[in-house]
Each structure stands twice: as C-alpha cells, then as structure tokens.
PDB file of C-alpha atoms in Angstrom:
ATOM      1  CA  UNK A1209      51.794   1.040 -52.570  1.00 50.00           C
ATOM      2  CA  UNK A1210      53.135  -1.309 -49.822  1.00 47.00           C
ATOM      3  CA  UNK A1211      53.005   1.975 -47.357  1.00 50.00           C
ATOM      4  CA  UNK A1212      49.178   2.298 -48.717  1.00 54.00           C
ATOM      5  CA  UNK A1213      48.202  -1.334 -48.083  1.00 49.00           C
ATOM      6  CA  UNK A1214      49.969  -0.590 -44.290  1.00 54.00           C
ATOM      7  CA  UNK A1215      48.146   2.336 -43.454  1.00 46.00           C
ATOM      8  CA  UNK A1216      44.446   1.130 -44.483  1.00 50.00           C
ATOM      9  CA  UNK A1217      45.301  -2.216 -42.406  1.00 48.00           C
ATOM     10  CA  UNK A1218      46.240  -0.252 -39.313  1.00 50.00           C
ATOM     11  CA  UNK A1219      43.299   2.341 -40.251  1.00 49.00           C
ATOM     12  CA  UNK A1220      40.807  -0.751 -40.352  1.00 53.00           C
ATOM     13  CA  UNK A1221      42.656  -2.503 -36.673  1.00 52.00           C
ATOM     14  CA  UNK A1222      42.212   1.010 -35.049  1.00 52.00           C
ATOM     15  CA  UNK A1223      38.281   1.345 -36.201  1.00 47.00           C
ATOM     16  CA  UNK A1224      37.770  -2.295 -34.919  1.00 52.00           C
ATOM     17  CA  UNK A1225      39.429  -1.425 -31.473  1.00 49.00           C
ATOM     18  CA  UNK A1226      36.751   1.781 -31.201  1.00 45.00           C
ATOM     19  CA  UNK A1227      34.054  -0.447 -31.828  1.00 43.00           C
ATOM     20  CA  UNK A1228      34.783  -3.175 -29.601  1.00 50.00           C
ATOM     21  CA  UNK A1229      35.624  -0.438 -26.847  1.00 47.00           C
ATOM     22  CA  UNK A1230      32.171   1.231 -27.065  1.00 51.00           C
ATOM     23  CA  UNK A1231      30.047  -2.078 -27.509  1.00 50.00           C
ATOM     24  CA  UNK A1232      31.545  -3.064 -24.165  1.00 49.00           C
ATOM     25  CA  UNK A1233      30.378   0.287 -22.938  1.00 47.00           C
ATOM     26  CA  UNK A1234      27.049   0.042 -23.607  1.00 49.00           C
ATOM     27  CA  UNK A1235      27.085  -3.269 -22.402  1.00 46.00           C
ATOM     28  CA  UNK A1236      28.386  -2.254 -18.906  1.00 49.00           C
ATOM     29  CA  UNK A1237      26.027   1.115 -18.917  1.00 47.00           C
ATOM     30  CA  UNK A1238      22.883  -1.850 -19.622  1.00 48.00           C
ATOM     31  CA  UNK A1239      23.994  -3.879 -17.397  1.00 48.00           C
ATOM     32  CA  UNK A1240      24.381  -0.957 -14.297  1.00 50.00           C
ATOM     33  CA  UNK A1241      20.852   0.306 -15.162  1.00 48.00           C
ATOM     34  CA  UNK A1242      19.175  -3.319 -14.936  1.00 44.00           C
ATOM     35  CA  UNK A1243      21.003  -4.169 -11.612  1.00 46.00           C
ATOM     36  CA  UNK A1244      19.680  -0.610 -10.775  1.00 47.00           C
ATOM     37  CA  UNK A1245      16.212  -1.546 -11.607  1.00 43.00           C
ATOM     38  CA  UNK A1246      16.280  -4.823  -9.764  1.00 42.00           C
ATOM     39  CA  UNK A1247      18.026  -2.986  -6.931  1.00 45.00           C
ATOM     40  CA  UNK A1248      14.735  -0.476  -6.381  1.00 47.00           C
ATOM     41  CA  UNK A1249      12.100  -3.561  -7.014  1.00 48.00           C
ATOM     42  CA  UNK A1250      13.902  -6.022  -4.513  1.00 48.00           C
ATOM     43  CA  UNK A1251      13.872  -2.904  -1.887  1.00 56.00           C
ATOM     44  CA  UNK A1252      10.216  -2.522  -1.529  1.00 56.00           C
ATOM     45  CA  UNK A1253       9.183  -4.972   1.541  1.00 68.00           C
ATOM     46  CA  UNK A1254       5.835  -6.059   1.843  1.00 70.00           C
ATOM     47  CA  UNK A1255       4.219  -5.889   5.248  1.00 73.00           C
ATOM     48  CA  UNK A1256       4.007  -8.949   7.202  1.00 69.00           C
ATOM     49  CA  UNK A1257       0.475  -8.537   8.566  1.00 79.00           C
ATOM     50  CA  UNK A1258      -2.529  -6.175   9.673  1.00 85.00           C
ATOM     51  CA  UNK A1259      -3.605  -6.095  13.087  1.00 85.00           C
ATOM     52  CA  UNK A1260      -7.399  -5.228  13.725  1.00 90.00           C
ATOM     53  CA  UNK A1261      -7.181  -2.445  15.873  1.00 92.00           C
ATOM     54  CA  UNK A1262      -9.939  -1.003  17.903  1.00 93.00           C
ATOM     55  CA  UNK A1263      -9.198   2.425  19.367  1.00 94.00           C
ATOM     56  CA  UNK A1264     -11.226   5.422  20.904  1.00 95.00           C
ATOM     57  CA  UNK A1265     -10.456   9.034  21.249  1.00 96.00           C
ATOM     58  CA  UNK A1266      -9.612  11.482  24.073  1.00 96.00           C
ATOM     59  CA  UNK A1267     -13.000  13.230  23.681  1.00 95.00           C
ATOM     60  CA  UNK A1268     -12.507  15.114  27.283  1.00 95.00           C
ATOM     61  CA  UNK A1269      -9.163  17.121  26.236  1.00 95.00           C
ATOM     62  CA  UNK A1270      -9.673  18.231  22.484  1.00 97.00           C
ATOM     63  CA  UNK A1271      -7.084  20.732  20.914  1.00 97.00           C
ATOM     64  CA  UNK A1272      -8.661  23.590  19.389  1.00 97.00           C
ATOM     65  CA  UNK A1273      -7.644  26.126  16.969  1.00 96.00           C
ATOM     66  CA  UNK A1274      -8.890  28.702  14.319  1.00 96.00           C
ATOM     67  CA  UNK A1275      -7.818  28.763  11.024  1.00 95.00           C
ATOM     68  CA  UNK A1276      -8.530  30.798   7.733  1.00 94.00           C
ATOM     69  CA  UNK A1277      -7.979  29.500   3.471  1.00 93.00           C
ATOM     70  CA  UNK A1278      -9.224  25.895   4.235  1.00 93.00           C
ATOM     71  CA  UNK A1279     -10.878  24.449   1.096  1.00 89.00           C
ATOM     72  CA  UNK A1280     -11.459  20.941  -0.360  1.00 84.00           C
ATOM     73  CA  UNK A1281      -7.530  21.004  -1.681  1.00 87.00           C
ATOM     74  CA  UNK A1282      -6.159  21.399   1.886  1.00 90.00           C
ATOM     75  CA  UNK A1283      -6.843  17.793   2.977  1.00 88.00           C
ATOM     76  CA  UNK A1284      -4.500  15.866  -0.159  1.00 87.00           C
ATOM     77  CA  UNK A1285      -7.414  13.090   0.686  1.00 92.00           C
ATOM     78  CA  UNK A1286      -7.041   9.531  -0.469  1.00 96.00           C
ATOM     79  CA  UNK A1287      -9.852   7.662  -2.407  1.00 94.00           C
ATOM     80  CA  UNK A1288     -12.673   6.959  -0.253  1.00 93.00           C
ATOM     81  CA  UNK A1289     -15.844   4.974  -0.586  1.00 91.00           C
ATOM     82  CA  UNK A1290     -18.463   6.171   2.392  1.00 89.00           C
ATOM     83  CA  UNK A1291     -21.505   3.713   3.456  1.00 76.00           C
ATOM     84  CA  UNK A1292     -20.720   1.332   0.480  1.00 62.00           C
ATOM     85  CA  UNK A1293     -22.070  -1.237   2.469  1.00 62.00           C
ATOM     86  CA  UNK A1294     -22.494  -2.549   5.947  1.00 62.00           C
ATOM     87  CA  UNK A1295     -19.744  -4.741   7.213  1.00 67.00           C
ATOM     88  CA  UNK A1296     -18.250  -5.464  10.416  1.00 74.00           C
ATOM     89  CA  UNK A1297     -14.964  -5.936  11.635  1.00 80.00           C
ATOM     90  CA  UNK A1298     -15.696  -7.340  14.780  1.00 76.00           C
ATOM     91  CA  UNK A1299     -18.137 -10.086  16.199  1.00 70.00           C
ATOM     92  CA  UNK A1300     -18.952  -8.437  19.455  1.00 69.00           C
ATOM     93  CA  UNK A1301     -22.010  -6.114  18.274  1.00 65.00           C
ATOM     94  CA  UNK A1302     -21.752  -4.300  21.668  1.00 66.00           C
ATOM     95  CA  UNK A1303     -17.693  -2.989  20.605  1.00 71.00           C
ATOM     96  CA  UNK A1304     -19.075   0.611  20.684  1.00 69.00           C
ATOM     97  CA  UNK A1305     -19.524   0.412  24.282  1.00 74.00           C
ATOM     98  CA  UNK A1306     -15.662   0.695  24.686  1.00 84.00           C
ATOM     99  CA  UNK A1307     -14.433   1.817  21.679  1.00 90.00           C
ATOM    100  CA  UNK A1308     -14.949   4.709  18.902  1.00 93.00           C
ATOM    101  CA  UNK A1309     -13.721   3.492  16.013  1.00 94.00           C
ATOM    102  CA  UNK A1310     -11.823   0.336  14.239  1.00 93.00           C
ATOM    103  CA  UNK A1311      -9.335  -0.226  11.407  1.00 94.00           C
ATOM    104  CA  UNK A1312      -8.207  -3.110   9.481  1.00 92.00           C
ATOM    105  CA  UNK A1313      -5.328  -2.858   6.614  1.00 93.00           C
ATOM    106  CA  UNK A1314      -6.298  -5.776   4.187  1.00 93.00           C
ATOM    107  CA  UNK A1315      -3.085  -6.648   2.040  1.00 92.00           C
ATOM    108  CA  UNK A1316      -4.408  -8.684  -0.735  1.00 92.00           C
ATOM    109  CA  UNK A1317      -8.016  -9.263  -2.667  1.00 91.00           C
ATOM    110  CA  UNK A1318      -8.114 -12.613  -1.156  1.00 89.00           C
ATOM    111  CA  UNK A1319      -7.744 -11.343   2.339  1.00 89.00           C
ATOM    112  CA  UNK A1320      -9.946  -8.456   1.514  1.00 88.00           C
ATOM    113  CA  UNK A1321     -12.986 -10.999   0.898  1.00 84.00           C
ATOM    114  CA  UNK A1322     -12.322 -13.394   3.841  1.00 81.00           C
ATOM    115  CA  UNK A1323     -13.149 -10.024   6.114  1.00 75.00           C
ATOM    116  CA  UNK A1324     -16.354  -9.091   4.442  1.00 63.00           C
ATOM    117  CA  UNK A1325     -19.520 -10.612   4.590  1.00 50.00           C
ATOM    118  CA  UNK A1326     -20.573 -12.739   1.568  1.00 47.00           C
ATOM    119  CA  UNK A1327     -23.787 -11.331   0.461  1.00 48.00           C
ATOM    120  CA  UNK A1328     -22.350  -7.434   0.687  1.00 55.00           C
ATOM    121  CA  UNK A1329     -18.842  -7.376  -0.756  1.00 56.00           C
ATOM    122  CA  UNK A1330     -17.891  -4.467  -2.124  1.00 65.00           C
ATOM    123  CA  UNK A1331     -18.182  -3.871  -5.348  1.00 74.00           C
ATOM    124  CA  UNK A1332     -15.752  -0.569  -5.524  1.00 81.00           C
ATOM    125  CA  UNK A1333     -13.012  -3.086  -4.704  1.00 89.00           C
ATOM    126  CA  UNK A1334     -11.086  -5.115  -7.297  1.00 91.00           C
ATOM    127  CA  UNK A1335      -8.109  -7.457  -7.822  1.00 93.00           C
ATOM    128  CA  UNK A1336      -6.927  -4.543  -9.614  1.00 95.00           C
ATOM    129  CA  UNK A1337      -7.155  -2.215  -6.644  1.00 94.00           C
ATOM    130  CA  UNK A1338      -4.400  -4.007  -5.010  1.00 95.00           C
ATOM    131  CA  UNK A1339      -1.830  -3.556  -8.002  1.00 94.00           C
ATOM    132  CA  UNK A1340      -0.687  -0.359  -6.541  1.00 95.00           C
ATOM    133  CA  UNK A1341      -2.782   0.290  -3.034  1.00 96.00           C
ATOM    134  CA  UNK A1342      -3.795  -1.659   0.311  1.00 95.00           C
ATOM    135  CA  UNK A1343      -7.270  -1.349   1.182  1.00 94.00           C
ATOM    136  CA  UNK A1344      -7.973   0.180   4.994  1.00 94.00           C
ATOM    137  CA  UNK A1345     -11.622  -0.325   6.594  1.00 92.00           C
ATOM    138  CA  UNK A1346     -12.542   1.956   8.990  1.00 94.00           C
ATOM    139  CA  UNK A1347     -15.717   1.530  11.165  1.00 91.00           C
ATOM    140  CA  UNK A1348     -17.336   3.043  13.770  1.00 91.00           C
ATOM    141  CA  UNK A1349     -20.576   4.897  14.816  1.00 87.00           C
ATOM    142  CA  UNK A1350     -21.857   8.154  14.565  1.00 89.00           C
ATOM    143  CA  UNK A1351     -24.163  10.025  16.848  1.00 87.00           C
ATOM    144  CA  UNK A1352     -26.303  11.716  13.775  1.00 89.00           C
ATOM    145  CA  UNK A1353     -26.383  11.197  10.069  1.00 89.00           C
ATOM    146  CA  UNK A1354     -23.449  11.758   8.655  1.00 91.00           C
ATOM    147  CA  UNK A1355     -23.866  14.793   6.634  1.00 92.00           C
ATOM    148  CA  UNK A1356     -20.246  16.598   6.536  1.00 94.00           C
ATOM    149  CA  UNK A1357     -17.796  16.579   4.144  1.00 95.00           C
ATOM    150  CA  UNK A1358     -15.754  13.710   4.968  1.00 96.00           C
ATOM    151  CA  UNK A1359     -12.291  12.968   3.899  1.00 96.00           C
ATOM    152  CA  UNK A1360      -9.483  10.901   4.956  1.00 97.00           C
ATOM    153  CA  UNK A1361      -5.957  11.946   4.768  1.00 96.00           C
ATOM    154  CA  UNK A1362      -2.340  12.056   5.995  1.00 96.00           C
ATOM    155  CA  UNK A1363      -1.523   8.432   6.694  1.00 96.00           C
ATOM    156  CA  UNK A1364       2.087   8.269   8.566  1.00 95.00           C
ATOM    157  CA  UNK A1365       4.203   6.229  10.602  1.00 93.00           C
ATOM    158  CA  UNK A1366       4.606   7.709  14.270  1.00 86.00           C
ATOM    159  CA  UNK A1367       6.820   5.389  16.039  1.00 83.00           C
ATOM    160  CA  UNK A1368       5.694   1.924  15.887  1.00 83.00           C
ATOM    161  CA  UNK A1369       2.805   2.744  14.713  1.00 90.00           C
ATOM    162  CA  UNK A1370       0.609   4.420  11.943  1.00 95.00           C
ATOM    163  CA  UNK A1371      -2.147   7.486  12.534  1.00 97.00           C
ATOM    164  CA  UNK A1372      -4.874   8.251   9.980  1.00 97.00           C
ATOM    165  CA  UNK A1373      -6.801  11.445  10.387  1.00 97.00           C
ATOM    166  CA  UNK A1374     -10.011  11.530   9.853  1.00 97.00           C
ATOM    167  CA  UNK A1375     -11.414  14.855   8.730  1.00 97.00           C
ATOM    168  CA  UNK A1376     -15.324  15.988   9.512  1.00 97.00           C
ATOM    169  CA  UNK A1377     -16.124  19.661   8.045  1.00 96.00           C
ATOM    170  CA  UNK A1378     -19.231  21.435   8.533  1.00 96.00           C
ATOM    171  CA  UNK A1379     -20.465  24.917   9.657  1.00 94.00           C
ATOM    172  CA  UNK A1380     -22.257  26.365  11.942  1.00 93.00           C
ATOM    173  CA  UNK A1381     -25.712  25.694  12.114  1.00 90.00           C
ATOM    174  CA  UNK A1382     -25.903  23.286   9.739  1.00 91.00           C
ATOM    175  CA  UNK A1383     -28.189  20.838  10.653  1.00 88.00           C
ATOM    176  CA  UNK A1384     -27.671  17.079  11.699  1.00 88.00           C
ATOM    177  CA  UNK A1385     -30.403  14.440  12.022  1.00 88.00           C
ATOM    178  CA  UNK A1386     -29.975  12.800  15.243  1.00 85.00           C
ATOM    179  CA  UNK A1387     -29.781   8.919  14.867  1.00 82.00           C
ATOM    180  CA  UNK A1388     -26.987   6.120  15.855  1.00 81.00           C
ATOM    181  CA  UNK A1389     -25.323   5.715  12.455  1.00 83.00           C
ATOM    182  CA  UNK A1390     -22.634   2.643  11.909  1.00 85.00           C
ATOM    183  CA  UNK A1391     -20.599   3.329   9.591  1.00 89.00           C
ATOM    184  CA  UNK A1392     -17.544   1.589   7.367  1.00 88.00           C
ATOM    185  CA  UNK A1393     -15.436   3.577   5.114  1.00 92.00           C
ATOM    186  CA  UNK A1394     -13.142   2.221   2.499  1.00 93.00           C
ATOM    187  CA  UNK A1395      -9.637   4.194   2.085  1.00 95.00           C
ATOM    188  CA  UNK A1396      -7.977   3.443  -0.704  1.00 96.00           C
ATOM    189  CA  UNK A1397      -3.840   3.611   0.076  1.00 96.00           C
ATOM    190  CA  UNK A1398      -0.763   3.230  -1.694  1.00 95.00           C
ATOM    191  CA  UNK A1399       1.366   1.019  -0.990  1.00 94.00           C
ATOM    192  CA  UNK A1400       4.321   3.138  -0.970  1.00 93.00           C
ATOM    193  CA  UNK A1401       3.095   4.187   1.877  1.00 93.00           C
ATOM    194  CA  UNK A1402       4.565   0.943   3.898  1.00 91.00           C
ATOM    195  CA  UNK A1403       7.830   0.579   1.789  1.00 85.00           C
ATOM    196  CA  UNK A1404      10.028  -1.478   3.643  1.00 80.00           C
ATOM    197  CA  UNK A1405       7.574  -1.956   6.478  1.00 84.00           C
ATOM    198  CA  UNK A1406       8.393  -5.691   7.590  1.00 80.00           C
ATOM    199  CA  UNK A1407       6.275  -5.731  10.501  1.00 83.00           C
ATOM    200  CA  UNK A1408       2.619  -5.982  11.680  1.00 88.00           C
ATOM    201  CA  UNK A1409       0.918  -2.842  10.573  1.00 91.00           C
ATOM    202  CA  UNK A1410      -1.495  -1.044  13.436  1.00 93.00           C
ATOM    203  CA  UNK A1411      -3.206   2.120  12.699  1.00 96.00           C
ATOM    204  CA  UNK A1412      -4.753   4.679  14.968  1.00 96.00           C
ATOM    205  CA  UNK A1413      -7.085   7.682  13.329  1.00 97.00           C
ATOM    206  CA  UNK A1414      -7.117  11.228  14.488  1.00 97.00           C
ATOM    207  CA  UNK A1415     -10.484  12.561  14.066  1.00 98.00           C
ATOM    208  CA  UNK A1416     -10.322  16.317  13.049  1.00 97.00           C
ATOM    209  CA  UNK A1417     -13.508  18.424  13.001  1.00 97.00           C
ATOM    210  CA  UNK A1418     -13.385  21.825  11.115  1.00 97.00           C
ATOM    211  CA  UNK A1419     -16.681  23.820  11.623  1.00 97.00           C
ATOM    212  CA  UNK A1420     -16.665  27.042   8.981  1.00 97.00           C
ATOM    213  CA  UNK A1421     -18.512  30.053  10.424  1.00 95.00           C
ATOM    214  CA  UNK A1422     -20.703  30.533   7.439  1.00 92.00           C
ATOM    215  CA  UNK A1423     -20.095  29.077   4.025  1.00 91.00           C
ATOM    216  CA  UNK A1424     -18.073  25.745   3.824  1.00 92.00           C
ATOM    217  CA  UNK A1425     -14.349  26.870   2.522  1.00 93.00           C
ATOM    218  CA  UNK A1426     -14.864  30.263   2.238  1.00 91.00           C
ATOM    219  CA  UNK A1427     -15.014  31.255   6.039  1.00 93.00           C
ATOM    220  CA  UNK A1428     -12.917  30.690   8.790  1.00 95.00           C
ATOM    221  CA  UNK A1429     -13.059  27.865  10.804  1.00 96.00           C
ATOM    222  CA  UNK A1430     -12.586  26.149  13.956  1.00 97.00           C
ATOM    223  CA  UNK A1431     -10.504  23.041  14.278  1.00 97.00           C
ATOM    224  CA  UNK A1432     -11.088  19.983  16.846  1.00 98.00           C
ATOM    225  CA  UNK A1433      -9.116  17.747  17.327  1.00 98.00           C
ATOM    226  CA  UNK A1434      -9.373  14.644  19.351  1.00 98.00           C
ATOM    227  CA  UNK A1435      -6.380  12.698  19.448  1.00 97.00           C
ATOM    228  CA  UNK A1436      -6.141   8.697  20.146  1.00 95.00           C
ATOM    229  CA  UNK A1437      -6.036   7.425  24.065  1.00 92.00           C
TER     230      UNK A1437
END
C-alpha cells in the first residue's frame, strides 16, 4: 500500500513540474511575440517634414522608346483626385514662367488644411486618409485641356530625393482643346514608402507621354520621357 501511495505522489509531482515548464514556455513565447510587435512598430520613423519643391522638365532632350502590351494595369498607380479644386502651393502667380511643376507632401490633416485656401478644401481628403497614407499635391499648367488618361505611379527614392512618375496616355490624332489649364492633383501615397525616413522629403516628377498608334491600350505606343532638370 505504501508503495502505491509513493508512486501516486511521484506521478503528481512529475505532472506538476511538466505543467510548470509548459506555462514558462508559453510565457516566454508570448513575451517574444510582444517584443517583436513593439520592435516592428518602433521601426517606422515618421519623416521630419516635406519640402515645397519647384521643378522643371528637360523638354529639349527627351528620350523615346516604342512599347507593346501597355494597358491600364501597367502603371500600378496610386489613388488620384484630378482637378478636385483650384489650389496654389505658391504665392507667386508667375511661377510657371520659370518652373513647370510644384510638389508638396502633407504629413498630417492639420498641415493639409493649412496648405489650402479656406473656401476650397478638398472633400476627398479626411482625417482618416492620414491613418495609413500621406497626401501629395502636384501642381502645374498644361497647354491644353487635359483629356488624356492620367496616372501617377512609381514613387521611389533615388539618392537623396524621391521621384514620382506622371503618366499621360493618348493616341495619335486625338484632339486637344488649346487652353492654359492649371491643374492641382492629389495623390494618395502609402506611409510605408517613407519607412524609416528621418529627414525632410523632396519629390521630383518624371513626365511620361504614352501615345498609342490607334486604339488606347490595344496597339503599340511611343513613350516620350521628360526627366527633371
């Protein structure tokens, strides 16, 4: 009888030790997961600020190439609001005589509201927009009413500056109405593009004109590329 009681007591002690070890393993695993989560969150550093950038394109030396198979899915474009409202990032009305475009990245909703005229705030942008995104405003003037398909894509960092691609899609023989049209486009860009960016952000623009031979997205096209000066 004593042997049986001793055996039962031994089994109880072994089971208790096993449960204790398992709890410790789960606690350690949970602690490691929490630390990894905190580490991932802390690794994202907000940009300090964004510079107002006035740029020009090199219209005298464009590059040209012919492509096939280009369609609307080729651009991997960002959410864009075109001609949402008149807006001016620059006080000087004659800036387009010296520059071709202006860019400004807004890092918060409050900053965005402070950068637009009080009577023409863009309704498309809300506080929720800035939860996972920043808002980039691109301004310029066109020599005709923009009736092309327009995409903004490929925002990447090159050296100390970011570049964004401005894509204009048309076809040979497409008619354009002559007019000086001011445009102010809103581009919604994910915050993750600027992950760990701790300096001021400056954004230049590459302009690409896709001119299809016949039907849009269903024929070969010539691509004319204007690089920033």
